[in-house]
């Protein structure tokens, strides 16, 4: 056993020496690891798998396999297969009947075993990044019988990593941004590189970052790969974009390590660090005085080296516009200041303006402060324009009495040409506003006169439009509204407010109120209406009136002897007078009907049927009785008519030839073309018919003995059926 242990240890040291020669940086570490593993594995003699029931159980107390967890370097290539390790059993005492068998991942293709010595060789170049370890099964069998001498056991062959993969920036190239004028140390972005080598074993995957290009503007943390600003005061307006080259190197950055690079495009974002600047120190515009309200009169521009929101400016007028005539707004597309009118210009009152205009950044910046501004002078020269005449008022108000005479002067309008030429003005009425031509105007002095009589009760107001036109330029026209109020005079008499219907009860008491009367007047006096009532017959024996002191009166009965049989209707003329100047009056007649009333005074009937039906039949009952009588009369008339029609003779020789004859004959028909078979004249003469007529004078066709019954109606043989 001691000899076999020494041989195994010698083979192990041979393998470790080969590894040390292949990879110098890892020689000492690999040697110590292999040695410690060998010692550990030597002490692990307990078998991993129990034998099956069909196998022979050995009587020895400890297991016969001795091997380490094996290692092989990746990417190793040479003229001969590389020795991975050796398997050995206690049963191998130099006998030639022992055979080593290898099974599992890569057995026979990647790994081969010497069936006599147990040496395992790697037949191909291995790549740890493709597969890091292989699980195999070893077993000893009898060479002659192929029977297992010991149960199979598993072991692992691990592929040891070498530094054969450079770092890679999978997400590159990168883009980052940072505000201009940022302080040193401001974070820009972070890059990330990956290494396919083993991050646990050695330094093959330990990366260190550095900047190859981009200094002195930026720096990078060699461990976290965070890119930061390294230079203060970087101005976007001077340079906006920087290209930074980043390198990632493995082996901790030591010599011999592999590296990879990527690029980072860093863009400086804008901050508001530049003030607006007007393109000129002063501007001058000429604006005609007839420029419309809100129309642009000129444009100014302040440029800003910033971009986006930081370049936007607002314009304002801070001086020279005491009359508040101008305003300035910003064009959102061009960022120009548009000068517009808020009020009309007047060349005659002021010919020029000197405005102070300021452009101010809309957005302030937290880094630089602000906002920034700039100002300029804008001179406005007002250009004289031929303007229409101007009325002294935009609206004139006149009044005239409705009884004013024709050609009465109602009022006058006035307009003046304010241009330097002071052209004469002519006045006209727009006839579209005076279709009935009730007014005229003097073309020279603007006096408005009455052309037709006015009636306040028809139209209280008249609104007309007057135009003023320059004599030398008829296109310059201005307009003014003239409102004419027609004043009232007392020219209408009062009259009843409505058509009143009054009813008087036969059994009424003296003094009962028959009707309350009120009046209306089309006139409209300033103090209001006051009406006076009186009966046309001063001493009326039947009725009297009572003043209610509210411009109304009540009609009262004087006695209780009103009877419908005596008189059923009374006409009561009433005179109504107003208190105008001069007073106007009218006579209105009130019709009063005498009616029968209930004990409570409710009117029951005022019609004449009360005299005809004193027993109290109503109108509905009377109509029903009349309808029954009419229905009976109609039935009688219909009955008499039918009886009379039934008794009339069937044949009237004098009036019309109406008869009924039945003719029977047996004859052979002549067919459709036989038109001479009988004499129609004979049929029409009843005197020539006696018994059966012989119509067999002509026979045609194959018909024999046809019986015909013919009824002659009104002498027309065409009605035969």
XYZ file of C-alpha atoms in Angstrom:
721
model
C 0.000 0.000 0.000
C 2.867 2.377 0.763
C 4.426 1.726 -2.616
C 1.152 2.383 -4.453
C 0.653 5.635 -2.515
C 4.109 6.832 -3.479
C 3.456 6.080 -7.154
C 0.171 8.021 -7.084
C 1.812 10.964 -5.361
C 4.636 11.001 -7.912
C 2.138 11.059 -10.801
C 0.242 13.916 -9.148
C 3.352 16.032 -8.794
C 4.152 15.371 -12.449
C 0.741 16.777 -13.457
C 1.162 19.823 -11.228
C 4.563 20.540 -12.698
C 3.045 20.516 -16.189
C 0.363 22.971 -15.094
C 2.978 25.285 -13.575
C 4.971 25.327 -16.811
C 1.832 26.130 -18.869
C 0.514 29.000 -16.749
C 3.277 30.735 -14.803
C 1.092 33.307 -12.975
C -0.949 30.564 -11.362
C 1.837 27.998 -10.727
C 2.279 28.416 -7.009
C -1.469 28.638 -6.304
C -2.278 25.596 -8.469
C 0.473 23.573 -6.826
C -0.809 24.225 -3.342
C -4.421 23.546 -4.345
C -3.603 20.237 -6.034
C -1.507 19.096 -3.140
C -4.157 19.862 -0.584
C -6.817 18.209 -2.685
C -4.662 15.087 -3.095
C -4.219 14.800 0.605
C -7.913 15.201 1.175
C -8.875 12.691 -1.397
C -6.437 10.129 -0.139
C -8.218 10.141 3.231
C -11.650 9.735 1.598
C -11.850 6.008 1.257
C -15.592 5.454 1.876
C -17.270 4.329 -1.360
C -20.038 6.569 -2.762
C -22.237 3.834 -4.218
C -23.376 0.562 -2.687
C -23.110 -2.631 -4.815
C -26.231 -4.148 -6.214
C -27.619 -7.467 -5.097
C -26.068 -9.348 -8.049
C -22.527 -8.162 -7.329
C -19.944 -9.807 -5.172
C -19.319 -8.047 -1.887
C -15.650 -7.661 -1.108
C -14.475 -8.427 2.373
C -11.923 -5.606 2.719
C -12.671 -2.806 5.094
C -11.650 0.192 2.919
C -12.276 1.168 -0.643
C -9.808 0.500 -3.426
C -10.208 3.802 -5.458
C -7.733 6.605 -4.967
C -7.957 9.793 -7.118
C -8.345 13.592 -6.810
C -10.961 15.908 -8.177
C -9.258 16.459 -11.488
C -8.522 19.700 -13.291
C -7.559 20.501 -16.859
C -6.590 23.824 -18.376
C -8.814 25.260 -21.077
C -7.468 26.093 -24.482
C -4.473 23.779 -23.965
C -3.127 22.447 -27.233
C -0.063 20.335 -27.986
C 1.169 17.489 -30.134
C -0.022 14.882 -27.630
C -3.184 14.562 -25.560
C -2.879 16.247 -22.175
C -2.803 14.067 -19.093
C -5.648 14.941 -16.822
C -5.020 12.363 -14.057
C -4.691 8.693 -13.174
C -7.137 6.236 -11.622
C -5.799 3.424 -9.386
C -7.309 0.608 -7.339
C -5.922 -1.601 -4.596
C -6.774 -4.578 -6.744
C -4.220 -3.468 -9.291
C -1.066 -5.351 -8.208
C 0.418 -5.642 -11.627
C -2.118 -8.160 -12.784
C -3.015 -7.917 -16.384
C -6.582 -9.079 -15.901
C -7.754 -5.640 -14.573
C -9.374 -3.211 -16.996
C -10.294 0.468 -16.357
C -13.549 1.699 -17.905
C -14.675 5.371 -18.210
C -18.261 6.554 -18.826
C -20.200 9.843 -18.584
C -19.952 13.293 -20.160
C -17.364 13.358 -22.930
C -16.140 9.815 -22.269
C -14.590 8.386 -25.399
C -14.809 11.667 -27.306
C -13.286 14.356 -25.137
C -11.719 12.171 -22.486
C -9.984 8.780 -22.987
C -8.681 6.338 -20.326
C -5.828 3.871 -20.577
C -7.571 0.631 -19.701
C -4.382 -0.837 -18.226
C -2.834 2.108 -16.315
C -5.987 4.225 -15.621
C -4.447 7.369 -17.099
C -7.080 9.893 -18.310
C -6.185 12.167 -21.207
C -8.012 15.122 -22.776
C -8.251 14.502 -26.513
C -9.582 17.947 -27.528
C -9.053 21.595 -26.684
C -11.528 22.612 -23.984
C -13.259 25.951 -23.473
C -14.462 26.783 -19.971
C -16.893 29.364 -21.335
C -18.653 26.577 -23.235
C -18.637 23.988 -20.401
C -16.966 24.443 -17.044
C -17.031 20.865 -15.714
C -17.690 17.243 -16.717
C -19.157 14.454 -14.581
C -17.787 10.973 -15.342
C -18.051 7.478 -13.890
C -15.073 5.117 -13.417
C -15.186 1.358 -12.890
C -12.770 -1.608 -12.740
C -13.808 -4.821 -14.521
C -12.254 -8.215 -15.176
C -10.614 -8.198 -18.567
C -11.504 -11.795 -19.273
C -15.073 -11.930 -18.002
C -16.006 -8.192 -18.207
C -17.481 -8.531 -14.757
C -17.147 -5.518 -12.434
C -14.649 -5.994 -9.713
C -15.852 -2.912 -7.812
C -18.952 -0.734 -8.032
C -18.760 2.380 -10.294
C -17.965 5.772 -8.749
C -18.409 9.343 -10.015
C -15.784 12.043 -10.214
C -15.630 15.550 -11.736
C -13.159 17.029 -14.164
C -13.190 20.826 -13.909
C -11.915 23.027 -16.711
C -9.638 25.620 -15.241
C -9.995 29.121 -16.586
C -7.277 31.074 -18.379
C -7.515 34.685 -19.438
C -8.714 34.127 -22.994
C -11.675 36.573 -23.211
C -11.292 40.361 -23.403
C -13.792 42.691 -21.697
C -16.750 43.748 -23.846
C -19.121 46.742 -23.650
C -22.381 45.096 -24.626
C -24.492 48.287 -24.448
C -22.009 50.567 -26.184
C -21.523 52.998 -27.756
C -22.979 55.227 -25.043
C -24.537 58.665 -24.982
C -24.620 61.003 -22.029
C -25.439 64.589 -21.234
C -24.603 67.133 -18.588
C -25.558 70.809 -18.207
C -23.000 73.272 -19.371
C -21.027 75.119 -16.700
C -21.395 72.105 -14.386
C -19.045 71.811 -11.423
C -16.134 69.384 -11.353
C -17.238 65.950 -10.228
C -20.752 66.183 -11.697
C -21.854 62.724 -12.825
C -22.391 62.316 -16.554
C -23.163 58.630 -17.094
C -21.994 55.136 -16.270
C -20.610 52.426 -18.565
C -20.518 48.682 -17.961
C -18.174 46.036 -19.419
C -18.457 42.269 -19.035
C -15.770 39.528 -19.130
C -16.618 35.938 -20.016
C -13.767 34.560 -17.929
C -14.246 33.029 -14.479
C -14.907 35.865 -11.991
C -14.091 33.582 -9.012
C -10.816 32.049 -10.069
C -7.927 34.469 -10.452
C -8.091 38.012 -11.864
C -9.170 37.097 -15.370
C -12.500 38.916 -14.914
C -11.329 41.739 -12.623
C -11.782 44.906 -14.666
C -10.243 48.345 -14.359
C -11.598 51.349 -16.338
C -9.648 54.261 -17.776
C -10.068 57.105 -20.299
C -8.069 56.933 -23.495
C -9.577 60.075 -25.091
C -11.604 62.885 -23.523
C -9.196 64.374 -21.043
C -8.931 66.884 -19.458
C -12.706 67.379 -19.797
C -13.893 64.156 -18.191
C -12.659 61.468 -15.789
C -13.823 57.956 -14.922
C -13.840 55.974 -11.711
C -11.674 52.904 -12.441
C -13.895 50.650 -10.355
C -17.502 51.950 -10.725
C -17.001 53.225 -14.307
C -18.871 56.464 -13.545
C -17.858 59.295 -15.890
C -17.660 62.711 -14.266
C -16.899 66.288 -15.257
C -13.200 67.031 -14.823
C -13.028 70.600 -16.137
C -15.076 73.547 -14.874
C -16.647 76.210 -17.105
C -17.405 74.127 -20.156
C -19.616 76.345 -22.374
C -22.142 74.829 -24.756
C -22.004 77.871 -26.981
C -18.250 77.199 -27.508
C -18.434 73.418 -27.889
C -21.534 71.286 -27.529
C -20.337 67.695 -28.007
C -17.391 65.612 -26.781
C -16.290 62.105 -27.787
C -14.822 60.110 -24.898
C -13.040 56.756 -25.399
C -13.255 54.384 -22.396
C -11.072 51.286 -21.900
C -11.840 48.290 -19.664
C -8.819 45.998 -18.881
C -8.879 42.683 -17.025
C -6.227 41.140 -14.788
C -6.805 44.127 -12.537
C -5.168 46.362 -15.108
C -1.797 44.577 -14.879
C 0.417 43.946 -17.824
C -0.666 40.999 -19.899
C -4.354 41.604 -19.331
C -6.861 41.857 -22.174
C -8.839 45.065 -22.838
C -11.881 46.387 -24.664
C -12.966 49.924 -25.562
C -16.140 51.844 -26.172
C -17.089 55.426 -26.991
C -19.278 57.811 -25.014
C -20.758 60.857 -26.755
C -21.252 63.533 -24.118
C -23.530 66.451 -24.976
C -23.602 69.674 -22.998
C -27.203 70.713 -22.401
C -28.128 74.366 -22.496
C -28.688 76.596 -19.499
C -29.803 80.194 -19.587
C -26.376 81.785 -19.383
C -26.685 84.260 -22.279
C -28.806 87.439 -22.364
C -30.941 88.428 -25.362
C -29.337 90.991 -27.645
C -31.184 93.293 -30.063
C -29.912 93.159 -33.610
C -29.765 96.979 -33.718
C -29.341 99.705 -31.178
C -32.466 101.470 -32.445
C -35.346 100.838 -34.793
C -37.479 103.239 -36.840
C -40.895 102.575 -38.369
C -43.327 104.719 -40.384
C -46.963 103.898 -39.639
C -49.966 105.461 -41.434
C -52.426 107.047 -39.086
C -55.310 104.985 -40.507
C -53.691 101.698 -39.503
C -56.346 99.448 -37.961
C -56.455 98.511 -34.289
C -54.451 95.333 -33.664
C -52.603 95.576 -36.981
C -48.780 95.173 -36.905
C -46.781 98.337 -37.379
C -43.238 96.900 -37.147
C -41.034 94.071 -35.848
C -37.985 94.047 -33.613
C -35.693 91.081 -32.884
C -33.453 90.189 -29.951
C -31.173 87.187 -30.555
C -30.144 84.755 -27.812
C -27.252 82.302 -28.061
C -29.133 79.867 -25.886
C -31.570 77.391 -27.360
C -35.062 76.126 -26.623
C -36.930 77.692 -23.738
C -33.776 79.495 -22.624
C -33.743 81.480 -25.880
C -37.334 82.709 -25.636
C -37.877 86.347 -24.733
C -40.830 88.526 -23.848
C -41.020 92.081 -25.158
C -42.467 95.065 -23.348
C -42.678 98.845 -23.707
C -41.280 100.631 -20.660
C -41.242 104.230 -21.893
C -42.457 106.736 -24.486
C -46.063 105.509 -24.678
C -47.844 107.788 -22.275
C -51.092 107.584 -24.235
C -51.077 103.767 -24.139
C -51.434 103.606 -27.915
C -48.988 100.760 -28.635
C -48.462 97.189 -27.476
C -45.803 94.641 -28.340
C -46.279 90.860 -28.455
C -43.918 87.969 -29.188
C -44.152 85.923 -32.368
C -43.928 82.318 -31.155
C -42.381 81.141 -34.432
C -39.722 83.785 -35.078
C -39.265 85.123 -31.528
C -39.727 88.650 -32.886
C -41.486 91.470 -31.105
C -44.544 92.649 -33.087
C -45.512 96.275 -32.516
C -49.300 96.752 -32.725
C -51.837 99.521 -32.173
C -54.159 99.541 -29.173
C -55.705 102.910 -30.067
C -55.977 104.796 -33.389
C -53.215 107.200 -34.396
C -53.883 110.871 -35.124
C -51.368 112.671 -37.259
C -52.897 116.026 -36.441
C -52.381 115.595 -32.699
C -48.992 113.790 -32.608
C -46.659 113.029 -35.466
C -44.030 110.760 -33.822
C -43.305 108.560 -30.800
C -40.046 107.395 -29.179
C -40.558 104.079 -27.419
C -38.205 102.159 -25.120
C -38.580 98.427 -25.715
C -37.118 95.728 -23.459
C -36.550 92.019 -24.284
C -36.452 89.753 -21.195
C -35.736 86.038 -20.995
C -38.846 84.126 -20.014
C -36.902 81.464 -18.119
C -34.427 82.048 -15.307
C -31.664 79.543 -14.502
C -30.819 78.285 -11.031
C -27.092 78.107 -11.840
C -26.528 81.498 -13.438
C -29.409 83.436 -11.865
C -31.106 85.882 -14.219
C -33.343 86.520 -15.980
C -31.355 88.503 -18.539
C -32.642 91.423 -20.578
C -31.713 94.000 -23.209
C -33.377 97.214 -24.377
C -33.529 99.321 -27.510
C -35.154 102.511 -28.816
C -38.007 102.371 -31.341
C -39.031 105.558 -33.154
C -42.523 105.668 -34.646
C -43.244 108.225 -37.366
C -46.961 108.789 -37.987
C -47.808 109.240 -41.645
C -50.723 111.498 -42.549
C -53.632 109.758 -44.301
C -56.793 111.028 -45.930
C -59.363 110.250 -43.274
C -63.151 110.549 -43.492
C -64.925 113.416 -41.777
C -65.520 113.070 -38.062
C -68.931 113.796 -36.523
C -69.054 115.819 -33.378
C -71.051 112.958 -31.847
C -71.377 109.299 -32.700
C -75.099 109.397 -31.804
C -77.527 112.339 -31.902
C -80.821 112.487 -29.997
C -83.659 114.785 -31.132
C -87.378 115.021 -30.322
C -90.374 116.427 -32.183
C -94.109 116.635 -31.462
C -96.340 114.397 -33.497
C -98.391 117.372 -34.718
C -95.317 119.221 -36.030
C -95.736 120.845 -39.406
C -93.969 119.692 -42.561
C -90.412 121.160 -42.976
C -90.088 121.699 -39.241
C -86.380 121.657 -38.274
C -85.848 118.750 -35.892
C -82.122 119.202 -35.283
C -78.746 119.447 -36.981
C -75.642 117.227 -37.216
C -72.081 118.407 -37.808
C -68.918 116.745 -39.139
C -65.431 118.101 -39.881
C -62.570 116.953 -42.082
C -59.582 116.897 -39.726
C -56.997 116.482 -42.479
C -54.743 119.355 -43.352
C -56.784 120.099 -46.487
C -60.005 120.599 -44.464
C -62.281 119.511 -47.300
C -65.921 120.600 -47.306
C -68.467 118.070 -46.114
C -71.823 117.024 -47.598
C -74.599 115.333 -45.570
C -77.040 112.622 -46.643
C -79.624 110.329 -45.069
C -79.164 106.613 -45.604
C -82.560 105.792 -47.082
C -82.263 102.176 -46.018
C -82.912 103.497 -42.517
C -85.728 105.840 -43.640
C -87.750 103.786 -46.089
C -90.861 105.961 -45.775
C -88.783 109.132 -46.372
C -90.245 110.910 -43.367
C -87.152 113.120 -42.931
C -84.894 115.288 -45.085
C -81.441 116.773 -44.458
C -79.728 119.848 -45.798
C -76.596 118.673 -47.638
C -74.630 121.759 -46.634
C -75.438 122.452 -42.989
C -76.783 119.069 -41.813
C -80.192 120.314 -40.624
C -82.819 117.565 -40.406
C -86.399 118.537 -41.283
C -89.770 116.770 -41.237
C -90.988 115.482 -44.619
C -94.208 113.669 -43.575
C -96.572 113.908 -40.585
C -95.713 111.769 -37.577
C -97.938 109.671 -35.355
C -96.574 108.713 -31.959
C -99.129 105.969 -31.560
C -97.731 104.288 -34.701
C -93.983 104.831 -34.148
C -92.591 106.458 -31.050
C -88.936 106.304 -32.191
C -87.247 106.776 -35.551
C -83.604 105.780 -35.931
C -81.894 106.991 -39.072
C -78.294 107.008 -40.246
C -76.686 110.207 -41.530
C -73.523 110.115 -43.672
C -70.885 112.801 -44.115
C -68.783 112.770 -47.308
C -65.776 114.840 -48.338
C -66.391 116.957 -51.405
C -62.973 116.260 -52.971
C -62.956 112.550 -52.130
C -66.330 110.850 -52.130
C -64.834 107.562 -50.891
C -64.165 109.095 -47.471
C -67.504 108.587 -45.710
C -68.380 108.569 -42.055
C -71.673 107.707 -40.376
C -73.620 108.785 -37.332
C -76.868 107.537 -35.816
C -79.736 109.965 -35.246
C -82.499 108.896 -32.854
C -85.711 110.952 -33.149
C -88.328 110.658 -30.409
C -91.922 111.585 -31.291
C -93.524 113.531 -28.452
C -97.161 112.920 -27.577
C -100.074 115.317 -27.976
C -103.668 114.668 -26.886
C -105.102 113.549 -30.226
C -106.870 110.313 -29.213
C -110.149 109.976 -27.308
C -110.472 107.375 -24.555
C -112.590 104.285 -25.148
C -113.746 101.166 -23.353
C -110.916 98.840 -22.376
C -112.797 95.880 -23.907
C -116.138 94.785 -25.363
C -118.197 94.429 -22.204
C -121.197 92.073 -21.849
C -123.532 93.071 -19.006
C -126.328 90.917 -17.531
C -129.184 92.100 -15.330
C -131.254 89.767 -13.128
C -135.023 90.105 -13.268
C -135.337 89.623 -9.560
C -132.424 91.890 -8.731
C -132.568 94.508 -6.096
C -132.220 98.261 -6.750
C -128.582 99.395 -6.580
C -127.142 96.055 -7.669
C -123.837 96.376 -9.608
C -124.402 95.286 -13.168
C -120.915 95.887 -14.667
C -117.608 97.633 -13.872
C -116.283 99.762 -16.737
C -112.722 101.036 -17.372
C -111.216 102.954 -20.292
C -107.932 103.182 -22.208
C -106.295 105.984 -24.177
C -103.644 105.617 -26.882
C -102.067 108.861 -25.765
C -99.440 108.831 -23.060
C -99.489 112.017 -20.970
C -96.602 112.556 -18.628
C -98.900 112.843 -15.574
C -100.878 109.746 -16.480
C -104.517 109.330 -17.482
C -107.562 110.700 -15.677
C -110.942 109.750 -17.183
C -114.386 111.236 -16.540
C -117.579 109.206 -17.153
C -121.210 110.300 -17.592
C -124.418 108.870 -19.026
C -125.471 110.358 -22.308
C -129.020 110.550 -20.866
C -128.493 112.474 -17.707
C -131.708 111.340 -15.947
C -131.821 107.742 -17.075
C -134.824 106.064 -15.391
C -133.252 102.603 -15.337
C -129.532 102.936 -14.636
C -126.997 105.116 -12.906
C -123.166 105.138 -12.522
C -120.811 105.163 -9.551
C -117.207 106.517 -9.668
C -114.772 103.982 -8.206
C -111.987 106.628 -7.948
C -109.540 104.414 -9.907
C -110.452 105.503 -13.456
C -113.335 103.017 -13.481
C -117.087 103.172 -12.814
C -119.826 100.726 -11.784
C -123.214 100.494 -13.551
C -126.084 100.252 -11.051
C -129.782 99.348 -11.510
C -132.319 101.892 -10.243
C -135.322 99.538 -9.686
C -136.280 95.848 -9.587
C -139.063 95.834 -12.181
C -137.003 94.558 -15.144
C -138.837 91.798 -17.035
C -137.758 89.939 -20.142
C -141.326 89.794 -21.433
C -141.369 93.553 -21.395
C -137.783 94.299 -22.636
C -134.880 91.852 -22.752
C -132.068 94.216 -23.853
C -131.055 97.761 -22.892
C -128.497 99.968 -24.700
C -126.738 102.364 -22.340
C -124.561 105.109 -23.999
C -121.687 106.300 -21.779
C -119.470 109.316 -22.520
C -115.750 109.019 -21.537
C -113.571 112.163 -21.434
C -109.829 112.556 -20.698
C -108.158 115.557 -19.062
C -105.786 116.374 -21.916
C -105.373 119.692 -23.666
C -107.676 119.949 -25.468
C -109.902 117.302 -23.774
C -110.952 114.371 -25.974
C -114.115 112.308 -25.436
C -115.986 109.422 -27.021
C -119.372 107.761 -26.567
C -119.366 104.015 -25.961
C -122.502 101.898 -25.717
C -122.939 99.181 -23.121
C -125.392 96.397 -23.974
C -127.311 95.047 -20.964
C -129.344 91.805 -21.217
C -132.125 90.938 -18.818
C -131.771 87.354 -17.578
C -133.359 84.936 -15.197
C -131.224 84.273 -12.160
C -131.174 81.921 -9.245
C -131.912 83.011 -5.706
C -128.186 83.435 -5.175
C -128.048 85.843 -8.116
C -126.389 83.486 -10.614
C -127.489 83.978 -14.220
C -129.407 80.974 -15.540
C -130.830 81.997 -18.896
C -130.967 85.097 -21.036
C -132.398 83.454 -24.244
C -135.802 83.842 -25.856
C -136.844 80.184 -25.359
C -137.827 81.067 -21.836
C -140.974 82.695 -23.255
C -141.817 79.679 -25.396
C -141.158 77.053 -22.719
C -142.304 78.522 -19.457
C -142.382 75.067 -17.932
C -138.626 75.143 -17.848
C -137.477 72.975 -20.816
C -133.863 73.510 -21.600
C -132.374 74.090 -25.029
C -130.916 70.563 -25.104
C -134.324 69.018 -24.538
C -135.830 71.171 -27.287
C -133.182 70.100 -29.775
C -133.721 66.416 -28.936
C -137.476 66.766 -29.568
C -136.904 68.460 -32.921
C -134.466 65.741 -33.972
C -137.016 63.019 -33.226
C -139.674 64.820 -35.269
C -137.330 65.183 -38.249
C -136.405 61.500 -38.069
C -140.056 60.456 -38.132
C -140.704 62.687 -41.143
C -137.826 61.126 -43.052
C -139.101 57.607 -42.329
C -142.589 58.528 -43.559
C -141.251 60.050 -46.777
C -139.124 56.990 -47.520
C -142.071 54.659 -46.926
C -144.379 56.600 -49.232
C -141.726 56.730 -51.950
C -141.133 52.989 -51.863
C -144.878 52.235 -51.996
C -145.342 54.477 -54.950
C -142.462 52.930 -56.822
C -143.854 49.457 -56.222
C -147.289 50.308 -57.779
C -145.865 51.724 -61.053
C -146.371 49.542 -64.268
C -143.364 47.684 -65.614
C -143.932 48.730 -69.288
C -144.543 52.399 -70.056
C -145.251 52.713 -73.759
C -145.547 56.434 -73.807
C -142.344 57.349 -71.963
C -139.845 54.719 -72.889
C -139.656 51.355 -74.572
C -139.107 49.008 -71.651
C -140.300 45.421 -71.923
C -139.408 41.929 -71.031
C -139.888 39.070 -73.581
C -139.062 35.465 -73.259
C -138.417 33.806 -76.629
C -137.820 30.090 -77.012
C -136.867 28.515 -80.265
C -135.082 25.436 -81.483
C -132.792 26.218 -84.353
C -129.387 25.528 -85.608
C -126.983 28.423 -84.944
C -125.029 29.993 -87.710
C -121.925 30.693 -85.737
C -120.290 34.007 -85.003
C -120.539 35.214 -88.573
C -124.300 34.623 -88.824
C -125.658 38.170 -88.548
C -128.850 37.626 -90.564
C -130.365 34.847 -88.466
C -133.074 37.139 -87.061
C -134.551 40.562 -87.565
C -133.799 42.972 -84.747
C -136.713 45.170 -85.811
C -139.079 42.341 -85.145
C -137.702 41.918 -81.666
C -138.136 45.589 -80.931
C -141.845 45.514 -82.000
C -143.872 43.745 -79.351
C -146.928 43.666 -81.578
C -145.191 41.401 -84.053
C -144.436 38.801 -81.422
C -147.053 36.083 -80.952
C -145.993 32.978 -79.201
C -142.790 31.547 -80.533
C -140.984 33.364 -83.326
C -139.607 31.314 -86.156
C -136.026 32.422 -86.483
C -134.965 29.509 -88.579
C -135.012 31.278 -91.917
C -131.234 31.046 -92.151
C -129.167 28.239 -90.728
C -125.407 28.263 -90.660
C -122.854 26.305 -88.791
C -122.878 22.949 -87.117
C -125.029 23.934 -84.101
C -128.333 22.137 -83.694
C -131.327 22.947 -81.475
C -129.921 25.739 -79.316
C -132.431 26.956 -76.635
C -132.080 30.694 -75.994
C -133.821 32.812 -73.437
C -133.286 36.497 -74.176
C -134.382 39.383 -72.045
C -134.727 42.669 -73.933
C -134.030 45.600 -71.621
C -134.822 49.057 -72.753
C -134.947 47.869 -76.373
C -131.224 47.060 -76.530
C -130.455 43.592 -77.756
C -126.868 43.888 -76.532
C -128.175 43.164 -73.032
C -129.098 39.590 -73.961
C -127.607 37.156 -71.534
